[in-house]
Amino acid sequence: MSYTNLLLATENGTTTITINRPKKLNALNKETIQELHEAFKNADKDPNTKVIIVTGSGEKAFVAGADISEFASFSVENGGKLAAEGQALLFDFVAHLSTPVIAAINGFALGGGLELAMACHFRMASTNAKMGLPEVSLGVIPGYGGTQRLPQLVGKGRAMEMIMTAGMIDANQALDYGLVNHVVALEELLPLCQKIASKIQRNSSVAISKAIKAINANYKEGVNGFETEIKQFGDCFGTNDFKEGTTAFLEKRKANFPGS
Ligand code: COA
């Protein structure tokens, strides 16, 4: 499948999705959100894809936000619909994908850009990265999960300050806040993400998808994460990956997981 606003490459079990609107700092217009939905869905279904990396093209931006030109004239109803559709198609969709998703933040990650990075399972940043939720400076609030995921990741007080000031933090502050896991030079960002992706690939993809479900359960209202963990743990015992993993350990050899 070919995309207008994305570049895709699959190599060594990792699919890299590059958002490619550099002249607009990779801002998320409607078409790009729809294309990202398709690309994530296809990569998740692809048996050759064990890990997904998402990044932005160019050296300036991961994603500079939702495309402001598209929603500037929206009504109350359109605004609500924009957030609901975006969350369902992209942000919640990515957060609940069974394939691990790493955000490689290679520059500005603002508004919907930071919300996309926060929906990913974890984040890495280059030293030039800048992150923020500037929506209140435009008279709106974050609508793609930012008011929920930022406090989960950095704590309520820091999230309140970031959202109220509409300010940006640099990569080192994001590292200090726990918003990103590692900070490296721009040219080292994708190689480091690929190195981590290859470590992930050595493990059982079935167990990883169950771990994602159990971890996400902690953030769902009305769901007991411990109970989800018990259920997912038990289910592992019926998988071929579990048989292979334990057998390989006892036979003192490397596991070769079938992924089922
Ligand atoms: N939506 C639509 N277009 C955007 C955009 C966005 N979120 N962010 C950047 N662009 C466009 C600019 O309009 C400009 O387009 P033009 O060349 O056709 O005028 C182009 O991308 C380059 O951006 P520019 O502002 O000239 O770059 P800069 O280096 O001076 O500033 C930023 C970079 C990121 C500080 C600035 O672009 C910005 O503040 N963007 C909006 C961030 C934001 O509020 N995001 C949240 C949206 S809810």
mmCIF file of C-alpha atoms and ligand atoms in Angstrom:
data_model
loop_
_atom_site.group_PDB
_atom_site.id
_atom_site.type_symbol
_atom_site.label_atom_id
_atom_site.label_comp_id
_atom_site.label_asym_id
_atom_site.label_seq_id
_atom_site.Cartn_x
_atom_site.Cartn_y
_atom_site.Cartn_z
ATOM 1 C CA MET A 1 0.000 0.000 0.000
ATOM 2 C CA SER A 2 1.311 3.473 -0.802
ATOM 3 C CA TYR A 3 0.761 6.533 1.365
ATOM 4 C CA THR A 4 0.774 10.262 0.610
ATOM 5 C CA ASN A 5 2.112 11.359 3.987
ATOM 6 C CA LEU A 6 4.039 8.359 5.294
ATOM 7 C CA LEU A 7 7.186 6.417 4.434
ATOM 8 C CA LEU A 8 7.346 2.784 5.491
ATOM 9 C CA ALA A 9 10.291 0.413 5.731
ATOM 10 C CA THR A 10 10.430 -3.088 7.172
ATOM 11 C CA GLU A 11 13.836 -4.511 7.988
ATOM 12 C CA ASN A 12 14.966 -7.244 10.382
ATOM 13 C CA GLY A 13 11.506 -7.606 11.898
ATOM 14 C CA THR A 14 11.053 -3.890 12.581
ATOM 15 C CA THR A 15 8.709 -1.601 10.644
ATOM 16 C CA THR A 16 9.604 2.069 10.746
ATOM 17 C CA ILE A 17 6.759 4.471 10.008
ATOM 18 C CA THR A 18 8.033 7.944 9.116
ATOM 19 C CA ILE A 19 5.516 10.782 9.063
ATOM 20 C CA ASN A 20 6.505 12.692 5.961
ATOM 21 C CA ARG A 21 5.145 16.246 5.781
ATOM 22 C CA PRO A 22 8.389 18.046 6.620
ATOM 23 C CA LYS A 23 7.270 21.392 5.153
ATOM 24 C CA LYS A 24 4.428 21.416 7.692
ATOM 25 C CA LEU A 25 6.678 19.990 10.426
ATOM 26 C CA ASN A 26 4.792 16.684 10.031
ATOM 27 C CA ALA A 27 1.570 18.188 11.460
ATOM 28 C CA LEU A 28 -1.226 15.621 11.692
ATOM 29 C CA ASN A 29 -3.948 16.444 9.210
ATOM 30 C CA LYS A 30 -6.989 14.204 8.782
ATOM 31 C CA GLU A 31 -5.453 12.285 5.909
ATOM 32 C CA THR A 32 -2.249 11.579 7.854
ATOM 33 C CA ILE A 33 -4.230 10.317 10.862
ATOM 34 C CA GLN A 34 -6.193 7.964 8.588
ATOM 35 C CA GLU A 35 -2.989 6.778 6.903
ATOM 36 C CA LEU A 36 -1.308 6.211 10.262
ATOM 37 C CA HIS A 37 -4.293 4.112 11.325
ATOM 38 C CA GLU A 38 -3.902 1.930 8.213
ATOM 39 C CA ALA A 39 -0.130 1.697 8.566
ATOM 40 C CA PHE A 40 -0.255 0.698 12.247
ATOM 41 C CA LYS A 41 -3.075 -1.776 11.584
ATOM 42 C CA ASN A 42 -1.189 -3.410 8.708
ATOM 43 C CA ALA A 43 2.107 -3.551 10.583
ATOM 44 C CA ASP A 44 0.346 -5.119 13.581
ATOM 45 C CA LYS A 45 -1.093 -7.842 11.341
ATOM 46 C CA ASP A 46 2.162 -8.415 9.438
ATOM 47 C CA PRO A 47 3.893 -11.593 10.714
ATOM 48 C CA ASN A 48 7.255 -10.081 9.658
ATOM 49 C CA THR A 49 6.796 -7.087 11.947
ATOM 50 C CA LYS A 50 7.711 -7.698 15.583
ATOM 51 C CA VAL A 51 8.300 -4.062 16.594
ATOM 52 C CA ILE A 52 7.104 -0.724 15.177
ATOM 53 C CA ILE A 53 9.089 2.522 15.351
ATOM 54 C CA VAL A 54 7.354 5.823 14.554
ATOM 55 C CA THR A 55 9.327 8.969 13.770
ATOM 56 C CA GLY A 56 9.152 12.209 11.785
ATOM 57 C CA SER A 57 10.941 13.108 8.570
ATOM 58 C CA GLY A 58 13.532 15.865 8.477
ATOM 59 C CA GLU A 59 15.737 17.058 11.315
ATOM 60 C CA LYS A 60 13.359 19.531 12.867
ATOM 61 C CA ALA A 61 10.185 17.797 13.948
ATOM 62 C CA PHE A 62 8.699 14.547 15.110
ATOM 63 C CA VAL A 63 5.214 16.069 14.793
ATOM 64 C CA ALA A 64 4.416 19.755 15.499
ATOM 65 C CA GLY A 65 0.824 18.961 16.456
ATOM 66 C CA ALA A 66 -2.572 18.509 14.916
ATOM 67 C CA ASP A 67 -2.904 20.547 11.726
ATOM 68 C CA ILE A 68 -4.211 23.861 13.057
ATOM 69 C CA SER A 69 -5.365 24.992 9.593
ATOM 70 C CA GLU A 70 -7.893 22.140 9.494
ATOM 71 C CA PHE A 71 -9.757 22.868 12.720
ATOM 72 C CA ALA A 72 -9.514 26.657 13.073
ATOM 73 C CA SER A 73 -13.130 27.132 11.928
ATOM 74 C CA PHE A 74 -14.688 24.118 13.703
ATOM 75 C CA SER A 75 -17.915 24.252 15.747
ATOM 76 C CA VAL A 76 -18.387 22.693 19.211
ATOM 77 C CA GLU A 77 -19.796 19.569 17.581
ATOM 78 C CA ASN A 78 -16.957 19.300 15.049
ATOM 79 C CA GLY A 79 -14.383 19.809 17.808
ATOM 80 C CA GLY A 80 -15.757 16.937 19.881
ATOM 81 C CA LYS A 81 -15.890 14.721 16.825
ATOM 82 C CA LEU A 82 -12.294 15.577 15.886
ATOM 83 C CA ALA A 83 -11.042 14.421 19.292
ATOM 84 C CA ALA A 84 -13.239 11.306 19.461
ATOM 85 C CA GLU A 85 -12.342 10.118 15.951
ATOM 86 C CA GLY A 86 -8.642 10.873 16.377
ATOM 87 C CA GLN A 87 -8.464 9.001 19.677
ATOM 88 C CA ALA A 88 -10.242 5.958 18.241
ATOM 89 C CA LEU A 89 -8.300 5.864 14.959
ATOM 90 C CA LEU A 90 -4.836 6.631 16.190
ATOM 91 C CA PHE A 91 -4.057 7.427 19.808
ATOM 92 C CA ASP A 92 -6.019 4.732 21.692
ATOM 93 C CA PHE A 93 -5.468 2.418 18.758
ATOM 94 C CA VAL A 94 -1.671 2.661 19.086
ATOM 95 C CA ALA A 95 -1.730 2.461 22.890
ATOM 96 C CA HIS A 96 -3.600 -0.859 22.699
ATOM 97 C CA LEU A 97 -1.739 -2.413 19.782
ATOM 98 C CA SER A 98 -0.352 -5.872 20.543
ATOM 99 C CA THR A 99 2.904 -5.096 18.670
ATOM 100 C CA PRO A 100 5.327 -2.926 20.671
ATOM 101 C CA VAL A 101 5.511 0.667 19.403
ATOM 102 C CA ILE A 102 8.514 2.919 20.091
ATOM 103 C CA ALA A 103 8.365 6.676 19.440
ATOM 104 C CA ALA A 104 11.639 8.086 18.105
ATOM 105 C CA ILE A 105 11.243 11.795 18.909
ATOM 106 C CA ASN A 106 13.610 13.548 16.516
ATOM 107 C CA GLY A 107 12.652 17.199 17.076
ATOM 108 C CA PHE A 108 9.491 19.099 18.037
ATOM 109 C CA ALA A 109 6.792 16.866 19.564
ATOM 110 C CA LEU A 110 4.027 19.332 20.300
ATOM 111 C CA GLY A 111 0.313 18.959 20.942
ATOM 112 C CA GLY A 112 -0.926 15.956 18.959
ATOM 113 C CA GLY A 113 2.726 15.083 18.286
ATOM 114 C CA LEU A 114 3.510 14.622 21.958
ATOM 115 C CA GLU A 115 0.136 12.900 22.374
ATOM 116 C CA LEU A 116 1.109 10.424 19.649
ATOM 117 C CA ALA A 117 4.487 9.825 21.312
ATOM 118 C CA MET A 118 2.732 9.310 24.666
ATOM 119 C CA ALA A 119 0.313 6.810 23.123
ATOM 120 C CA CYS A 120 3.329 4.727 22.005
ATOM 121 C CA HIS A 121 4.543 2.077 24.448
ATOM 122 C CA PHE A 122 7.744 4.024 25.198
ATOM 123 C CA ARG A 123 9.740 6.967 23.895
ATOM 124 C CA MET A 124 13.321 7.817 22.930
ATOM 125 C CA ALA A 125 14.488 11.326 22.052
ATOM 126 C CA SER A 126 17.321 13.059 20.237
ATOM 127 C CA THR A 127 19.144 15.889 22.011
ATOM 128 C CA ASN A 128 17.408 18.517 19.826
ATOM 129 C CA ALA A 129 13.897 17.291 20.772
ATOM 130 C CA LYS A 130 11.447 19.687 22.359
ATOM 131 C CA MET A 131 8.175 18.564 23.879
ATOM 132 C CA GLY A 132 5.046 20.340 25.017
ATOM 133 C CA LEU A 133 1.271 20.608 24.976
ATOM 134 C CA PRO A 134 0.709 24.204 23.772
ATOM 135 C CA GLU A 135 -3.044 23.881 23.191
ATOM 136 C CA VAL A 136 -4.170 26.436 25.797
ATOM 137 C CA SER A 137 -2.151 29.052 23.893
ATOM 138 C CA LEU A 138 -4.611 28.414 21.031
ATOM 139 C CA GLY A 139 -7.685 28.484 23.266
ATOM 140 C CA VAL A 140 -8.234 24.723 23.352
ATOM 141 C CA ILE A 141 -7.038 21.848 25.538
ATOM 142 C CA PRO A 142 -5.217 18.674 24.509
ATOM 143 C CA GLY A 143 -7.852 16.447 22.878
ATOM 144 C CA TYR A 144 -5.936 13.359 21.842
ATOM 145 C CA GLY A 145 -5.417 11.937 25.340
ATOM 146 C CA GLY A 146 -2.824 14.472 26.530
ATOM 147 C CA THR A 147 -4.632 15.454 29.738
ATOM 148 C CA GLN A 148 -4.712 11.770 30.733
ATOM 149 C CA ARG A 149 -1.402 10.363 29.499
ATOM 150 C CA LEU A 150 0.884 13.267 30.502
ATOM 151 C CA PRO A 151 -0.030 13.035 34.224
ATOM 152 C CA GLN A 152 0.323 9.228 34.032
ATOM 153 C CA LEU A 153 3.856 9.605 32.691
ATOM 154 C CA VAL A 154 5.260 12.648 34.513
ATOM 155 C CA GLY A 155 2.946 13.139 37.528
ATOM 156 C CA LYS A 156 0.016 15.477 38.033
ATOM 157 C CA GLY A 157 1.891 18.594 39.130
ATOM 158 C CA ARG A 158 4.364 18.561 36.246
ATOM 159 C CA ALA A 159 1.552 17.869 33.775
ATOM 160 C CA MET A 160 -0.510 20.739 35.200
ATOM 161 C CA GLU A 161 2.464 23.094 34.826
ATOM 162 C CA MET A 162 3.282 21.963 31.285
ATOM 163 C CA ILE A 163 -0.334 22.234 30.129
ATOM 164 C CA MET A 164 -1.088 25.540 31.911
ATOM 165 C CA THR A 165 2.096 27.293 30.739
ATOM 166 C CA ALA A 166 1.883 25.783 27.215
ATOM 167 C CA GLY A 167 5.674 25.678 27.513
ATOM 168 C CA MET A 168 8.191 23.287 25.981
ATOM 169 C CA ILE A 169 10.690 21.094 27.798
ATOM 170 C CA ASP A 170 13.933 19.928 26.252
ATOM 171 C CA ALA A 171 15.077 16.331 25.878
ATOM 172 C CA ASN A 172 17.073 16.265 29.116
ATOM 173 C CA GLN A 173 14.172 17.593 31.139
ATOM 174 C CA ALA A 174 11.914 15.005 29.483
ATOM 175 C CA LEU A 175 14.424 12.344 30.525
ATOM 176 C CA ASP A 176 14.439 13.704 34.062
ATOM 177 C CA TYR A 177 10.603 13.643 34.081
ATOM 178 C CA GLY A 178 10.527 10.021 32.829
ATOM 179 C CA LEU A 179 8.708 11.098 29.677
ATOM 180 C CA VAL A 180 11.452 9.579 27.496
ATOM 181 C CA ASN A 181 13.665 6.602 28.341
ATOM 182 C CA HIS A 182 16.896 7.649 26.580
ATOM 183 C CA VAL A 183 18.367 10.753 24.948
ATOM 184 C CA VAL A 184 20.994 10.437 22.215
ATOM 185 C CA ALA A 185 22.398 12.481 19.318
ATOM 186 C CA LEU A 186 20.017 12.731 16.369
ATOM 187 C CA GLU A 187 22.088 10.387 14.183
ATOM 188 C CA GLU A 188 22.076 7.767 16.938
ATOM 189 C CA LEU A 189 18.338 7.883 17.567
ATOM 190 C CA LEU A 190 17.091 5.349 14.993
ATOM 191 C CA PRO A 191 20.066 2.975 15.476
ATOM 192 C CA LEU A 192 19.360 2.930 19.227
ATOM 193 C CA CYS A 193 15.631 2.299 18.635
ATOM 194 C CA GLN A 194 16.550 -0.535 16.242
ATOM 195 C CA LYS A 195 18.949 -2.014 18.801
ATOM 196 C CA ILE A 196 16.225 -2.022 21.452
ATOM 197 C CA ALA A 197 13.750 -3.417 18.898
ATOM 198 C CA SER A 198 16.110 -6.328 18.183
ATOM 199 C CA LYS A 199 16.363 -7.088 21.930
ATOM 200 C CA ILE A 200 12.550 -7.121 22.136
ATOM 201 C CA GLN A 201 12.389 -9.484 19.160
ATOM 202 C CA ARG A 202 14.368 -12.164 20.948
ATOM 203 C CA ASN A 203 11.434 -12.648 23.314
ATOM 204 C CA SER A 204 7.998 -14.182 22.907
ATOM 205 C CA SER A 205 5.746 -11.850 20.897
ATOM 206 C CA VAL A 206 2.703 -13.573 22.405
ATOM 207 C CA ALA A 207 3.916 -12.945 25.956
ATOM 208 C CA ILE A 208 4.791 -9.336 25.065
ATOM 209 C CA SER A 209 1.289 -8.665 23.732
ATOM 210 C CA LYS A 210 -0.180 -10.067 26.960
ATOM 211 C CA ALA A 211 2.203 -7.901 29.017
ATOM 212 C CA ILE A 212 1.033 -4.803 27.094
ATOM 213 C CA LYS A 213 -2.588 -5.708 27.916
ATOM 214 C CA ALA A 214 -1.798 -6.205 31.602
ATOM 215 C CA ILE A 215 0.202 -2.975 31.900
ATOM 216 C CA ASN A 216 -2.505 -0.971 30.093
ATOM 217 C CA ALA A 217 -5.139 -2.422 32.450
ATOM 218 C CA ASN A 218 -3.636 -0.324 35.253
ATOM 219 C CA TYR A 219 -4.843 2.811 33.470
ATOM 220 C CA LYS A 220 -8.379 1.686 32.694
ATOM 221 C CA GLU A 221 -11.146 2.827 34.971
ATOM 222 C CA GLY A 222 -13.195 -0.008 36.454
ATOM 223 C CA VAL A 223 -10.608 -2.633 35.519
ATOM 224 C CA ASN A 224 -8.515 -4.411 38.128
ATOM 225 C CA GLY A 225 -5.015 -4.617 36.653
ATOM 226 C CA PHE A 226 -3.952 -7.399 39.032
ATOM 227 C CA GLU A 227 -6.871 -9.533 37.847
ATOM 228 C CA THR A 228 -5.977 -8.801 34.218
ATOM 229 C CA GLU A 229 -2.413 -9.860 34.981
ATOM 230 C CA ILE A 230 -3.560 -13.142 36.551
ATOM 231 C CA LYS A 231 -5.736 -13.920 33.511
ATOM 232 C CA GLN A 232 -3.030 -13.024 30.970
ATOM 233 C CA PHE A 233 -0.402 -14.928 32.982
ATOM 234 C CA GLY A 234 -2.584 -18.038 33.045
ATOM 235 C CA ASP A 235 -3.278 -17.790 29.315
ATOM 236 C CA CYS A 236 0.464 -17.858 28.584
ATOM 237 C CA PHE A 237 0.551 -21.473 29.781
ATOM 238 C CA GLY A 238 -1.554 -22.504 26.779
ATOM 239 C CA THR A 239 0.785 -20.986 24.171
ATOM 240 C CA ASN A 240 3.422 -22.625 21.992
ATOM 241 C CA ASP A 241 5.795 -19.803 22.905
ATOM 242 C CA PHE A 242 5.580 -20.841 26.565
ATOM 243 C CA LYS A 243 6.335 -24.479 25.684
ATOM 244 C CA GLU A 244 9.288 -23.416 23.556
ATOM 245 C CA GLY A 245 10.611 -20.877 26.083
ATOM 246 C CA THR A 246 10.582 -23.266 29.033
ATOM 247 C CA THR A 247 11.807 -26.248 26.982
ATOM 248 C CA ALA A 248 14.686 -24.207 25.538
ATOM 249 C CA PHE A 249 15.693 -23.081 29.029
ATOM 250 C CA LEU A 250 15.719 -26.642 30.360
ATOM 251 C CA GLU A 251 17.632 -27.858 27.280
ATOM 252 C CA LYS A 252 20.139 -25.012 27.770
ATOM 253 C CA ARG A 253 19.590 -23.558 24.311
ATOM 254 C CA LYS A 254 18.240 -20.300 22.875
ATOM 255 C CA ALA A 255 14.482 -20.238 22.411
ATOM 256 C CA ASN A 256 13.122 -20.057 18.901
ATOM 257 C CA PHE A 257 9.644 -18.712 19.513
ATOM 258 C CA PRO A 258 6.949 -19.674 16.986
ATOM 259 C CA GLY A 259 4.880 -16.604 17.950
ATOM 260 C CA SER A 260 1.729 -18.529 18.715
HETATM 261 N N1 COA B 1 -0.433 22.842 12.117
HETATM 262 C C1 COA B 1 -0.349 23.322 10.868
HETATM 263 N N2 COA B 1 0.786 23.810 10.345
HETATM 264 C C2 COA B 1 1.877 23.802 11.116
HETATM 265 C C3 COA B 1 1.863 23.316 12.443
HETATM 266 C C4 COA B 1 0.636 22.824 12.926
HETATM 267 N N3 COA B 1 0.507 22.319 14.165
HETATM 268 N N4 COA B 1 3.089 23.460 12.963
HETATM 269 C C5 COA B 1 3.853 24.005 12.007
HETATM 270 N N5 COA B 1 3.138 24.225 10.891
HETATM 271 C C6 COA B 1 3.569 24.799 9.623
HETATM 272 C C7 COA B 1 3.720 26.313 9.698
HETATM 273 O O1 COA B 1 2.461 26.933 9.531
HETATM 274 C C8 COA B 1 4.675 26.560 8.563
HETATM 275 O O2 COA B 1 3.971 26.470 7.358
HETATM 276 P P1 COA B 1 4.209 27.587 6.185
HETATM 277 O O3 COA B 1 5.665 27.451 5.832
HETATM 278 O O4 COA B 1 3.291 27.136 5.092
HETATM 279 O O5 COA B 1 3.879 28.894 6.795
HETATM 280 C C9 COA B 1 5.600 25.370 8.617
HETATM 281 O O6 COA B 1 4.890 24.346 9.326
HETATM 282 C C10 COA B 1 6.909 25.621 9.352
HETATM 283 O O7 COA B 1 6.593 26.112 10.646
HETATM 284 P P2 COA B 1 7.180 27.486 11.246
HETATM 285 O O8 COA B 1 6.237 27.956 12.289
HETATM 286 O O9 COA B 1 7.525 28.429 10.136
HETATM 287 O O10 COA B 1 8.538 26.954 11.893
HETATM 288 P P3 COA B 1 9.323 27.601 13.122
HETATM 289 O O11 COA B 1 10.645 26.904 13.173
HETATM 290 O O12 COA B 1 9.325 29.079 13.036
HETATM 291 O O13 COA B 1 8.479 27.210 14.432
HETATM 292 C C11 COA B 1 7.199 25.718 15.841
HETATM 293 C C12 COA B 1 8.352 25.862 14.833
HETATM 294 C C13 COA B 1 6.998 24.238 16.101
HETATM 295 C C14 COA B 1 7.579 26.432 17.155
HETATM 296 C C15 COA B 1 5.911 26.374 15.259
HETATM 297 O O14 COA B 1 5.709 25.849 13.955
HETATM 298 C C16 COA B 1 4.652 26.112 16.066
HETATM 299 O O15 COA B 1 4.482 26.736 17.108
HETATM 300 N N6 COA B 1 3.754 25.219 15.580
HETATM 301 C C17 COA B 1 2.494 24.963 16.184
HETATM 302 C C18 COA B 1 2.668 24.109 17.430
HETATM 303 C C19 COA B 1 1.323 23.891 18.108
HETATM 304 O O16 COA B 1 0.720 24.778 18.644
HETATM 305 N N7 COA B 1 0.882 22.625 18.094
HETATM 306 C C20 COA B 1 -0.333 22.221 18.751
HETATM 307 C C21 COA B 1 -1.454 22.182 17.821
HETATM 308 S S1 COA B 1 -2.941 21.735 18.668
#
